[in-house]
Amino acid sequence: MTGTPRHAPRTASHAVEPPPGTGLPYFEDPSPGSGVLPPRAWYAGSDAARLSLDGTWRFRLSGRADAEDAAFARPDFDDSSWAELRVPGHWVLAGHGAPAYTNTAYPFPVDPPRVPDENPTGDHRCRFDLPADWPGGPAVLHFGGVESCARVWLNGQELGHFKGSRLPHEFAVGQFLRPRRNVLAVRVHQWSSGSYLEDQDQWWLPGIFRGVSLHSRPDGAAVDHAVHAGFDHLTGRGTLCVTSEPAGRVTVPALGLDLATGERATVPVLPWTAETPVLYDGELTVPGERIPLRIGFRTVRVEDGLLKVNGRRILLRGVNRHEFHPRDGRAVGPGTMRRDLLLMKRHNINAVRTSHYPPHPAFLGLCDELGLWVVDECDLETHGFGRQEWQGNPVDDPRWEPALLDRARRMVERDKNHPSIILWSLGNECGTGRGLSAMASWMRRRDPSRPLHYEGDRSCADTDVYSLMYAEHAEVERIGRRAEEPLADAALDARRRELPFLLCEYAHAMGNGPGGLSEYQRLFETYRRCQGGFVWEWIDHGLRRRTPQGEVWYAYGGDFGEELHDGNFVCDGLVFPDRVPSPGLVELKKVVEPVRIEAGSAGPGGAARTVRIRNLQDFADLSALAFRWTYEVAGEVYGAGTLSVPEVTAGAEAEVPLPAVPDAGRGGGEAWWTVRAVLADDTAWAAAGHEVAWGQLPAGTRRTHVVPSGTAAAVRRADGGLLVIGPGAFDAVTGRLVSLDGSALTGPQLDVWRAPTDNDEAAAWQAGPRPATEWRRAGLDRVRHRVDAVDAGRDALVVRTRVAPAGVDFALRTVYRWTARAGLLRLEVAVEPTGDWPVPLPRLGVRMAVCGSLGLARWFGGGPGEGYPDTRAACRVGRWELPVDALQTPYVRPQENGARPDVRWATLTRADGTGLRIDGEPDFFFTARRWSDAELTAARHTTDLTPGEVLWLHLDHAQHGIGSRSCGPGVLPQHRLEAAPAGFAFTFSTVR
């Protein structure tokens, strides 16, 4: 109940000595380590002295764990010939060895707990002096994170060793310190028994990658402390109780509190939520130390089959986040962390799953400050054992239980005081086993206030939420209705049906995509049990490299000569390695926006008269937002202003009249209202005016295309074997357009192939169809065009063709009908499939090559970014302009990209303003690039693409959807492009 301390009493030392008689070296023994202090809560600072040891260290790399003895730990050892290495960092990113990427497979023989003799081992040495005002006495040496096993000496005295790469470890060192010429020596092994517990989908990057520091612990300093700050939503009061060892006092000036530790006080407070992250500054004073506190009052419960915070169901609009920097690997600094979180908040993300380990503690402090829900995940994954049906899995082997419990304890004790953390996660993709049950049991005893998460056990025996990865939309709907497939155990089945449901991973953001986000979000909003999820994942893990010419590119698996790797599967994020948002992040922002702006009532012709504004937030009203409108005709603004919106509480909606626009009827083009919700004032994460949500409403009936008037041009024969009709000249034999108003071009020609996206290629382990494999098997990457007839009539040129791959009997009968009038050249295309088409089409449209000098694109339609059938929510109708080169999306592995959807017309022009215009009937997908689809298909890195002298122009009637098949569901039926009869038209003209 509210006010109950959230954490059970702290246990004694959790360090476990290696079991006697194992006969294994320390780095292979399954125990977590020796000589290490019990874990404790992390805090950024206090009045006790701290000394950072980060900086330039001396470094030596050996190929084996036993290649060198321990002489290097002596203070007088001569390391002058050693290399220099930055700490925090990874030696493989500093020219010593090479990184390696695997998704699930261990990159060494699976023989737990043994590791290969080829075990890169880095010896590190750091010299330091104590500051003149260092107080002396007890002190602690702190390591934030070391991969994967470290053995530590200070001034020649061995302190112990530890494993658990993404977790803190500390040693008592006060008695070994001296004022000057201290020498810290650390031996780090890339492989250890701990590596079997750290098979996360990421680069293997050994080294000391988080900070190393020395902490003075004067007599009476805090051994540990815990903040219990619950909130009662019925009374609006919070209950604070801070426990510490030793005892002391707690003050919270804003609340008028001055309490003894262990004493409870209940007072009116503003609660902490991800939408309203209210933190109260306080201070804990114990005899030897003063510690600043940042207190957030909130209560998390699973009740009524829902995950609730402060009595309300929450909807997680989340992402998974690995720690990554394209130069520094997992050595991520505070500036990068803040940049990540600002990007998340600005793109309407409200939750983070710390996949698959606890992050740097500063990240959690930023989540407290800025407001994000956090699922804190233990540093545990044994996915590689799944390849052998989980035989030998450490989580079901009692020898490993001390290591599992140590990892659970180090996470919970370090992070327990963060209000942003609402779920503990046991780990990721470890199968099932007794070790996980032991971890869950300990966590529940230690912290009964937070529910537990774990996806790998479908029975949910050890969890408080039902969690899946990459469930298809139909399965999510069944779960939402609590109609999922029953479990064999009736009791477990009944319990699971009462649990809230999360997608801990979904919408795999690899390359172009993910598709289907809108459909997922509607399920989350429809079924209260479905409380959202976490897109996989935040960032592409491409490592930055340069060509000899200085061009930047990003390396992925296989680029470092790995024996075993998973290619570009490591590049599956919503931001590129340089943290530039991908179209996928822009799409996610739109799909999960916390305010839905839709058309309300309509007047004559379907024109919107009111706008419906729905507050989809869980706690906050809309008072922080201002609403601005514009009225546009054919992309030109005819009116703009501010919309007066009444108070709309969380979960409520309002219908607001649209204003009268005096010039609304002027212009005669297609008219739209755009209503935007923007921040009314500056916040901690964005400035006033930042756009949070938007909606577009039709302002009238859209006019159908009007065929130009005037006399139809006659077809005539010209010199050089040409047929001429209006501004177009055609090859008389093939019927191909060769020039427009004298400007040479090639095409257009029916096109059905696209350079496969990562989602088209699909994961090799995926059951069911892999689109790109099927397309290649059907021959769609090598179709041939046969001209059956070129019929020159009086005022029309009709070209009949058959388009088909070699070796098959199915085809696309295609008729091109050309006419001209008033200087406009019109193409009507009719497509009729013949035979039994076994696959959907990648695309359906025409491709043509035009002059490369046409470098500026303008269009009226969807933009400004790319969009495909199931990724177009973020595209708004307007008039847009970009250089052709800026139309490209630089996915780390090149693939289909850059299409603008719902285009009415587009122009391509030169610097002098001359060029080409295309009008479409109906709207079309517009793509322009300086390389062909064949070149795009063959490229493996962006540096493989060399701009050519021509511009390849794709005018697509339709595109196959994107889906999430790289590691998830394929394209939904409504977004599949089946072979079927189709008709479409384009009108070409010259821009002068």
PDB file of N, CA and C in Angstrom, residues 816-857:
ATOM      1  N   TYR A 816       1.043   0.879 -73.943  1.00  0.00           N
ATOM      2  CA  TYR A 816       1.334   2.294 -73.744  1.00  0.00           C
ATOM      3  C   TYR A 816       0.576   3.070 -74.825  1.00  0.00           C
ATOM      4  N   ARG A 817      -0.254   3.993 -74.454  1.00  0.00           N
ATOM      5  CA  ARG A 817      -0.997   4.811 -75.423  1.00  0.00           C
ATOM      6  C   ARG A 817      -0.586   6.268 -75.244  1.00  0.00           C
ATOM      7  N   TRP A 818       0.026   6.829 -76.294  1.00  0.00           N
ATOM      8  CA  TRP A 818       0.549   8.186 -76.261  1.00  0.00           C
ATOM      9  C   TRP A 818      -0.350   9.117 -77.067  1.00  0.00           C
ATOM     10  N   THR A 819      -0.681  10.249 -76.486  1.00  0.00           N
ATOM     11  CA  THR A 819      -1.402  11.315 -77.185  1.00  0.00           C
ATOM     12  C   THR A 819      -0.782  12.650 -76.778  1.00  0.00           C
ATOM     13  N   ALA A 820      -1.138  13.693 -77.550  1.00  0.00           N
ATOM     14  CA  ALA A 820      -0.588  15.018 -77.232  1.00  0.00           C
ATOM     15  C   ALA A 820      -1.565  16.091 -77.645  1.00  0.00           C
ATOM     16  N   ARG A 821      -1.550  17.174 -76.872  1.00  0.00           N
ATOM     17  CA  ARG A 821      -2.299  18.366 -77.226  1.00  0.00           C
ATOM     18  C   ARG A 821      -1.781  19.521 -76.376  1.00  0.00           C
ATOM     19  N   ALA A 822      -1.855  20.689 -76.937  1.00  0.00           N
ATOM     20  CA  ALA A 822      -1.460  21.921 -76.232  1.00  0.00           C
ATOM     21  C   ALA A 822      -0.061  21.830 -75.635  1.00  0.00           C
ATOM     22  N   GLY A 823       0.861  21.162 -76.332  1.00  0.00           N
ATOM     23  CA  GLY A 823       2.231  21.055 -75.854  1.00  0.00           C
ATOM     24  C   GLY A 823       2.437  20.037 -74.748  1.00  0.00           C
ATOM     25  N   LEU A 824       1.410  19.270 -74.414  1.00  0.00           N
ATOM     26  CA  LEU A 824       1.495  18.254 -73.359  1.00  0.00           C
ATOM     27  C   LEU A 824       1.517  16.863 -73.985  1.00  0.00           C
ATOM     28  N   LEU A 825       2.379  16.005 -73.459  1.00  0.00           N
ATOM     29  CA  LEU A 825       2.480  14.632 -73.939  1.00  0.00           C
ATOM     30  C   LEU A 825       1.907  13.719 -72.860  1.00  0.00           C
ATOM     31  N   ARG A 826       0.897  12.955 -73.236  1.00  0.00           N
ATOM     32  CA  ARG A 826       0.169  12.135 -72.259  1.00  0.00           C
ATOM     33  C   ARG A 826       0.413  10.650 -72.533  1.00  0.00           C
ATOM     34  N   LEU A 827       0.697   9.905 -71.474  1.00  0.00           N
ATOM     35  CA  LEU A 827       0.895   8.461 -71.544  1.00  0.00           C
ATOM     36  C   LEU A 827      -0.152   7.770 -70.701  1.00  0.00           C
ATOM     37  N   GLU A 828      -0.898   6.864 -71.298  1.00  0.00           N
ATOM     38  CA  GLU A 828      -1.818   6.000 -70.573  1.00  0.00           C
ATOM     39  C   GLU A 828      -1.250   4.584 -70.617  1.00  0.00           C
ATOM     40  N   VAL A 829      -1.148   3.966 -69.446  1.00  0.00           N
ATOM     41  CA  VAL A 829      -0.576   2.628 -69.327  1.00  0.00           C
ATOM     42  C   VAL A 829      -1.657   1.675 -68.839  1.00  0.00           C
ATOM     43  N   ALA A 830      -1.812   0.585 -69.559  1.00  0.00           N
ATOM     44  CA  ALA A 830      -2.745  -0.473 -69.149  1.00  0.00           C
ATOM     45  C   ALA A 830      -1.942  -1.750 -68.971  1.00  0.00           C
ATOM     46  N   VAL A 831      -2.086  -2.375 -67.804  1.00  0.00           N
ATOM     47  CA  VAL A 831      -1.322  -3.580 -67.467  1.00  0.00           C
ATOM     48  C   VAL A 831      -2.294  -4.711 -67.186  1.00  0.00           C
ATOM     49  N   GLU A 832      -2.039  -5.865 -67.819  1.00  0.00           N
ATOM     50  CA  GLU A 832      -2.899  -7.038 -67.647  1.00  0.00           C
ATOM     51  C   GLU A 832      -2.016  -8.247 -67.355  1.00  0.00           C
ATOM     52  N   PRO A 833      -2.083  -8.803 -66.118  1.00  0.00           N
ATOM     53  CA  PRO A 833      -1.288 -10.003 -65.835  1.00  0.00           C
ATOM     54  C   PRO A 833      -1.822 -11.204 -66.609  1.00  0.00           C
ATOM     55  N   THR A 834      -0.925 -12.063 -67.058  1.00  0.00           N
ATOM     56  CA  THR A 834      -1.299 -13.329 -67.674  1.00  0.00           C
ATOM     57  C   THR A 834      -0.551 -14.441 -66.968  1.00  0.00           C
ATOM     58  N   GLY A 835      -1.131 -15.621 -66.955  1.00  0.00           N
ATOM     59  CA  GLY A 835      -0.523 -16.742 -66.261  1.00  0.00           C
ATOM     60  C   GLY A 835      -0.782 -16.684 -64.773  1.00  0.00           C
ATOM     61  N   ASP A 836      -0.170 -17.602 -64.060  1.00  0.00           N
ATOM     62  CA  ASP A 836      -0.377 -17.736 -62.616  1.00  0.00           C
ATOM     63  C   ASP A 836       0.772 -17.056 -61.883  1.00  0.00           C
ATOM     64  N   TRP A 837       0.553 -15.809 -61.460  1.00  0.00           N
ATOM     65  CA  TRP A 837       1.605 -15.061 -60.759  1.00  0.00           C
ATOM     66  C   TRP A 837       1.783 -15.607 -59.348  1.00  0.00           C
ATOM     67  N   PRO A 838       2.984 -16.075 -59.005  1.00  0.00           N
ATOM     68  CA  PRO A 838       3.179 -16.724 -57.696  1.00  0.00           C
ATOM     69  C   PRO A 838       3.550 -15.755 -56.574  1.00  0.00           C
ATOM     70  N   VAL A 839       3.853 -14.501 -56.909  1.00  0.00           N
ATOM     71  CA  VAL A 839       4.380 -13.577 -55.903  1.00  0.00           C
ATOM     72  C   VAL A 839       3.734 -12.215 -56.090  1.00  0.00           C
ATOM     73  N   PRO A 840       3.716 -11.413 -55.025  1.00  0.00           N
ATOM     74  CA  PRO A 840       3.326 -10.007 -55.213  1.00  0.00           C
ATOM     75  C   PRO A 840       4.416  -9.267 -55.969  1.00  0.00           C
ATOM     76  N   LEU A 841       4.097  -8.118 -56.486  1.00  0.00           N
ATOM     77  CA  LEU A 841       5.072  -7.306 -57.205  1.00  0.00           C
ATOM     78  C   LEU A 841       5.791  -6.374 -56.234  1.00  0.00           C
ATOM     79  N   PRO A 842       7.078  -6.137 -56.421  1.00  0.00           N
ATOM     80  CA  PRO A 842       7.767  -5.119 -55.612  1.00  0.00           C
ATOM     81  C   PRO A 842       7.229  -3.721 -55.864  1.00  0.00           C
ATOM     82  N   ARG A 843       6.997  -3.407 -57.138  1.00  0.00           N
ATOM     83  CA  ARG A 843       6.474  -2.101 -57.510  1.00  0.00           C
ATOM     84  C   ARG A 843       5.754  -2.254 -58.840  1.00  0.00           C
ATOM     85  N   LEU A 844       4.963  -1.271 -59.221  1.00  0.00           N
ATOM     86  CA  LEU A 844       4.335  -1.246 -60.532  1.00  0.00           C
ATOM     87  C   LEU A 844       4.310   0.209 -60.988  1.00  0.00           C
ATOM     88  N   GLY A 845       5.070   0.484 -62.042  1.00  0.00           N
ATOM     89  CA  GLY A 845       5.137   1.831 -62.561  1.00  0.00           C
ATOM     90  C   GLY A 845       6.038   1.862 -63.767  1.00  0.00           C
ATOM     91  N   VAL A 846       6.514   3.044 -64.100  1.00  0.00           N
ATOM     92  CA  VAL A 846       7.429   3.181 -65.222  1.00  0.00           C
ATOM     93  C   VAL A 846       8.725   3.815 -64.740  1.00  0.00           C
ATOM     94  N   ARG A 847       9.791   3.444 -65.453  1.00  0.00           N
ATOM     95  CA  ARG A 847      11.136   3.952 -65.149  1.00  0.00           C
ATOM     96  C   ARG A 847      11.658   4.642 -66.389  1.00  0.00           C
ATOM     97  N   MET A 848      12.350   5.760 -66.204  1.00  0.00           N
ATOM     98  CA  MET A 848      12.940   6.458 -67.342  1.00  0.00           C
ATOM     99  C   MET A 848      14.230   7.134 -66.903  1.00  0.00           C
ATOM    100  N   ALA A 849      15.095   7.401 -67.858  1.00  0.00           N
ATOM    101  CA  ALA A 849      16.359   8.085 -67.605  1.00  0.00           C
ATOM    102  C   ALA A 849      16.303   9.452 -68.249  1.00  0.00           C
ATOM    103  N   VAL A 850      16.617  10.483 -67.480  1.00  0.00           N
ATOM    104  CA  VAL A 850      16.576  11.856 -67.986  1.00  0.00           C
ATOM    105  C   VAL A 850      17.926  12.509 -67.722  1.00  0.00           C
ATOM    106  N   CYS A 851      18.071  13.712 -68.190  1.00  0.00           N
ATOM    107  CA  CYS A 851      19.336  14.427 -68.092  1.00  0.00           C
ATOM    108  C   CYS A 851      19.743  14.644 -66.635  1.00  0.00           C
ATOM    109  N   GLY A 852      21.005  14.371 -66.325  1.00  0.00           N
ATOM    110  CA  GLY A 852      21.495  14.509 -64.965  1.00  0.00           C
ATOM    111  C   GLY A 852      21.568  15.920 -64.457  1.00  0.00           C
ATOM    112  N   SER A 853      21.430  16.903 -65.352  1.00  0.00           N
ATOM    113  CA  SER A 853      21.464  18.297 -64.907  1.00  0.00           C
ATOM    114  C   SER A 853      20.178  18.724 -64.220  1.00  0.00           C
ATOM    115  N   LEU A 854      19.151  17.868 -64.273  1.00  0.00           N
ATOM    116  CA  LEU A 854      17.870  18.191 -63.624  1.00  0.00           C
ATOM    117  C   LEU A 854      17.985  17.904 -62.124  1.00  0.00           C
ATOM    118  N   GLY A 855      18.629  18.814 -61.416  1.00  0.00           N
ATOM    119  CA  GLY A 855      19.038  18.525 -60.045  1.00  0.00           C
ATOM    120  C   GLY A 855      18.113  18.987 -58.947  1.00  0.00           C
ATOM    121  N   LEU A 856      17.032  19.714 -59.289  1.00  0.00           N
ATOM    122  CA  LEU A 856      16.140  20.221 -58.253  1.00  0.00           C
ATOM    123  C   LEU A 856      14.751  19.628 -58.448  1.00  0.00           C
ATOM    124  N   ALA A 857      14.211  19.027 -57.398  1.00  0.00           N
ATOM    125  CA  ALA A 857      12.884  18.416 -57.458  1.00  0.00           C
ATOM    126  C   ALA A 857      11.879  19.282 -56.700  1.00  0.00           C
TER     127      ALA A 857
END
